[in-house]
mmCIF file of C-alpha atoms in Angstrom:
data_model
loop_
_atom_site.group_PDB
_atom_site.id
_atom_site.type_symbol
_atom_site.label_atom_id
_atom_site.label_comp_id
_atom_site.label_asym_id
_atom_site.label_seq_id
_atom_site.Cartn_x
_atom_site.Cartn_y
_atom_site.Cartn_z
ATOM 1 C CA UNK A 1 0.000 0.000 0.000
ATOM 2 C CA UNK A 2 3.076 2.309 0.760
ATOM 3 C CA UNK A 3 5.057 0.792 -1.559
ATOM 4 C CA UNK A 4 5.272 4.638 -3.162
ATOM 5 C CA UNK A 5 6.606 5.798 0.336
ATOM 6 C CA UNK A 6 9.604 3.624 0.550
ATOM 7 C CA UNK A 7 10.136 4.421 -3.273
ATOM 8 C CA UNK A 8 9.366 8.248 -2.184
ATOM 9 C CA UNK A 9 12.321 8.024 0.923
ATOM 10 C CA UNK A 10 15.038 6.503 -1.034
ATOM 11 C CA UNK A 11 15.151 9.710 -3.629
ATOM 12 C CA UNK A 12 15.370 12.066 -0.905
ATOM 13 C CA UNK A 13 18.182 9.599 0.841
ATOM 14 C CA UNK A 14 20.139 9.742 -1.962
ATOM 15 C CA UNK A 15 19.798 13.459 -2.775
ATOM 16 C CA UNK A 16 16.671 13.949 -5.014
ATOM 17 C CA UNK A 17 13.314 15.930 -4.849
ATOM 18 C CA UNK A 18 9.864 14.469 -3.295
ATOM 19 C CA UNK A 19 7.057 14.131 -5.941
ATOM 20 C CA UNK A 20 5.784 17.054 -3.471
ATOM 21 C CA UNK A 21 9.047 18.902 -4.474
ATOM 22 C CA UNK A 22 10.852 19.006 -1.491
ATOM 23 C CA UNK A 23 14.106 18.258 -1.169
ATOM 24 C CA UNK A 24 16.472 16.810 1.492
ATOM 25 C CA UNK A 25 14.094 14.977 4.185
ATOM 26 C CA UNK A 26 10.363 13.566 4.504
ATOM 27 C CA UNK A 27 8.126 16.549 5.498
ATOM 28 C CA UNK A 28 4.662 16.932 6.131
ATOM 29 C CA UNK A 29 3.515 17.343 3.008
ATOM 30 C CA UNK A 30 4.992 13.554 1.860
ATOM 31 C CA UNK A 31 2.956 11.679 4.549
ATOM 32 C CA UNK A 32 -0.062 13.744 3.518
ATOM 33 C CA UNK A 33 0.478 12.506 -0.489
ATOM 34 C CA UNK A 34 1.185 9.007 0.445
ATOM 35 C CA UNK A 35 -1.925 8.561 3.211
ATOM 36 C CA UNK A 36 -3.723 10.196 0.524
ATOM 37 C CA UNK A 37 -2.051 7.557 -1.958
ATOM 38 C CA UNK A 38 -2.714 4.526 -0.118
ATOM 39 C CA UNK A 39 -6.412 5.840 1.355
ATOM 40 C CA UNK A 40 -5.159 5.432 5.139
ATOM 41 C CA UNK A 41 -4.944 7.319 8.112
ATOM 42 C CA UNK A 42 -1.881 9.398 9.255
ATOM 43 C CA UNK A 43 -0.883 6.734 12.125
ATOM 44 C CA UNK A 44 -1.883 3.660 9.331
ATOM 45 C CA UNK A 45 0.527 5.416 6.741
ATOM 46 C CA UNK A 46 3.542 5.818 9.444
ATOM 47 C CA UNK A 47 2.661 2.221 10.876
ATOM 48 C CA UNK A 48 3.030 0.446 7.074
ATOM 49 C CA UNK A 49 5.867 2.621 6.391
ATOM 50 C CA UNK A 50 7.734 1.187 9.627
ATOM 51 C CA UNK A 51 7.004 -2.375 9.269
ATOM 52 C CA UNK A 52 8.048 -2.209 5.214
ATOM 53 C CA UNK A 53 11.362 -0.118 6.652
ATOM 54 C CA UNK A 54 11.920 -2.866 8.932
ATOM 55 C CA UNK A 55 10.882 -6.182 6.636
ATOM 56 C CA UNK A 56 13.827 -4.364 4.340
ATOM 57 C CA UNK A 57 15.827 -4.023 6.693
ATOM 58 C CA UNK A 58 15.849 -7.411 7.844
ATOM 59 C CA UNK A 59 15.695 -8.405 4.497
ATOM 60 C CA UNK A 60 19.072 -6.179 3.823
ATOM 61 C CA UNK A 61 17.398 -4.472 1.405
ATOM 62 C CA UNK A 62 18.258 -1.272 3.380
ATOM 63 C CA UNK A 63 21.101 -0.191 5.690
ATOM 64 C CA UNK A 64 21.620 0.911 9.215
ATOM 65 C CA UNK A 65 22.149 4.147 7.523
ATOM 66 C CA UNK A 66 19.231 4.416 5.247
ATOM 67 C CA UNK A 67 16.582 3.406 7.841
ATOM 68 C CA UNK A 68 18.265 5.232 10.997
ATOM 69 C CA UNK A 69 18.148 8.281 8.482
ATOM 70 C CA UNK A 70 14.288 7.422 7.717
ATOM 71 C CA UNK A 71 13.191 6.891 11.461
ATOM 72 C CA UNK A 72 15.122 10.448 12.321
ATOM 73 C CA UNK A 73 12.912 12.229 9.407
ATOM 74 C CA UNK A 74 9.919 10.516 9.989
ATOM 75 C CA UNK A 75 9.711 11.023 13.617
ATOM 76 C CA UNK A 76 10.286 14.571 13.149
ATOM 77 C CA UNK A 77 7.566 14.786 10.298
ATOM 78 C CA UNK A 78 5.458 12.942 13.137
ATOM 79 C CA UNK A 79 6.114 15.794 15.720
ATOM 80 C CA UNK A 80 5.049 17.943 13.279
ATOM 81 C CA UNK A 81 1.601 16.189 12.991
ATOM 82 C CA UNK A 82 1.313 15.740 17.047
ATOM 83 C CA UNK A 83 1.809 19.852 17.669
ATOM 84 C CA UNK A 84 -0.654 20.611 15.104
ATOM 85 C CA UNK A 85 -3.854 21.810 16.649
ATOM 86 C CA UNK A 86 -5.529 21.696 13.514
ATOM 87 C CA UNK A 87 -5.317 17.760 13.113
ATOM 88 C CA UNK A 88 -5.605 15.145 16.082
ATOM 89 C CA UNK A 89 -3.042 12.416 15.460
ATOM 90 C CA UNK A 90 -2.715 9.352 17.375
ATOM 91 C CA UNK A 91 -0.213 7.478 18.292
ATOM 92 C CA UNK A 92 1.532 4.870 15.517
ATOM 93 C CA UNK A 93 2.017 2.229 17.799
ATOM 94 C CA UNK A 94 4.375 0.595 15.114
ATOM 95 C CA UNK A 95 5.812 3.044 14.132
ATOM 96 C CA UNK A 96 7.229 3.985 17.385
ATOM 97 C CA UNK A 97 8.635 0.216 18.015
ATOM 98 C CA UNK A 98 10.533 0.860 14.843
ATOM 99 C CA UNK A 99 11.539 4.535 15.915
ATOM 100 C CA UNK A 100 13.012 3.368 18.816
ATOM 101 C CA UNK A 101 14.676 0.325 17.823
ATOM 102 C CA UNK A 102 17.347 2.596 15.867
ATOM 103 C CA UNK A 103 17.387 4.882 18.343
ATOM 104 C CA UNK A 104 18.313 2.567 20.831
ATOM 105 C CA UNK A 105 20.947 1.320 18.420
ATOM 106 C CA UNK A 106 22.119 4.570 18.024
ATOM 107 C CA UNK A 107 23.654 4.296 21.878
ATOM 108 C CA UNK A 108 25.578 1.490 22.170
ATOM 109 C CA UNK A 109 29.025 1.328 20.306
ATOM 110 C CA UNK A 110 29.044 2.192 16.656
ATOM 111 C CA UNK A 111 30.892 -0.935 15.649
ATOM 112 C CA UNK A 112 27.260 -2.844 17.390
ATOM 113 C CA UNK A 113 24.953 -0.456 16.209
ATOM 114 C CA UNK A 114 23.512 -2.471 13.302
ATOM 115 C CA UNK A 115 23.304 -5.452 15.578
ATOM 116 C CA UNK A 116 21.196 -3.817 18.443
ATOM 117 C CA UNK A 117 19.141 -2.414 15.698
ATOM 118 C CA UNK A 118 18.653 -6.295 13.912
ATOM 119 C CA UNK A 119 17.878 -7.744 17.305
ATOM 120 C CA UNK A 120 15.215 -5.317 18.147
ATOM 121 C CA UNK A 121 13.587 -5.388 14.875
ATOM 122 C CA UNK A 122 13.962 -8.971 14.519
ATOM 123 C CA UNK A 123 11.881 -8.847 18.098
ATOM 124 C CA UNK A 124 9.405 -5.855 16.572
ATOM 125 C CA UNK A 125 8.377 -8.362 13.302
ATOM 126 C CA UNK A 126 8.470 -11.170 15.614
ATOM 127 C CA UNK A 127 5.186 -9.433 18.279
ATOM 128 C CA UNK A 128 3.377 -8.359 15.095
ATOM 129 C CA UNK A 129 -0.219 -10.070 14.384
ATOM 130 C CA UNK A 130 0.170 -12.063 11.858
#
């Protein structure tokens, strides 16, 4: 469903412009397209976009890098939604279990960084419903 997301986040990882026309990072305006896109909620778009980071991930389709880099932008894109008056956003439950697990990896030693992060997302894709 969010397949356009993940599509969406590596051109702005490796330097190009959103189909919204931004540059540099996810913003607002990306979620909006792709929630839009995939007819789901804001919390439903960040949720699918976390578990397809993290089924990558484990598949090694993506890097530490790439998906550390993705859970930085899209949990500031998130804040963004939270503060806004205008909109009540929940909580992406999944999307914070993937958050975290990078962050988390982002404290121990570099050289174990990308092993933290595989354990805990191995242990994320392990709880979900199947």
């Amino acid at each position: 469903m969010v397949d356009k997301a993940l599509r969406d986040i590596r051109v702005l990882y490796d330097g190009g412009v959103s189909r919204t026309g931004w540059g540099g990072c996810v913003r607002k305006e990306d979620v909006l397209l792709w929630a839009k896109e995939s007819d789901l909620s804001i919390e439903e778009t960040f949720d699918q976009i976390a578990v397809l980071l993290s089924r990558g991930y484990m598949d090694r389709d993506f890097d530490w890098d790439f998906c550390d880099a993705a859970a930085n932008d899209l949990f500031g894109v998130l804040m963004e939604f939270c503060t806004d008056r205008s909109r009540k956003v929940e909580e992406p439950k999944q999307f914070w279990k993937f958050y975290l697990a990078f962050d988390y990896s982002e404290t121990v030693a570099e050289e174990n960084a990308e092993e933290a992060a595989r354990t805990e997302i191995s242990e994320f894709l392990a709880a979900l419903p199947q």
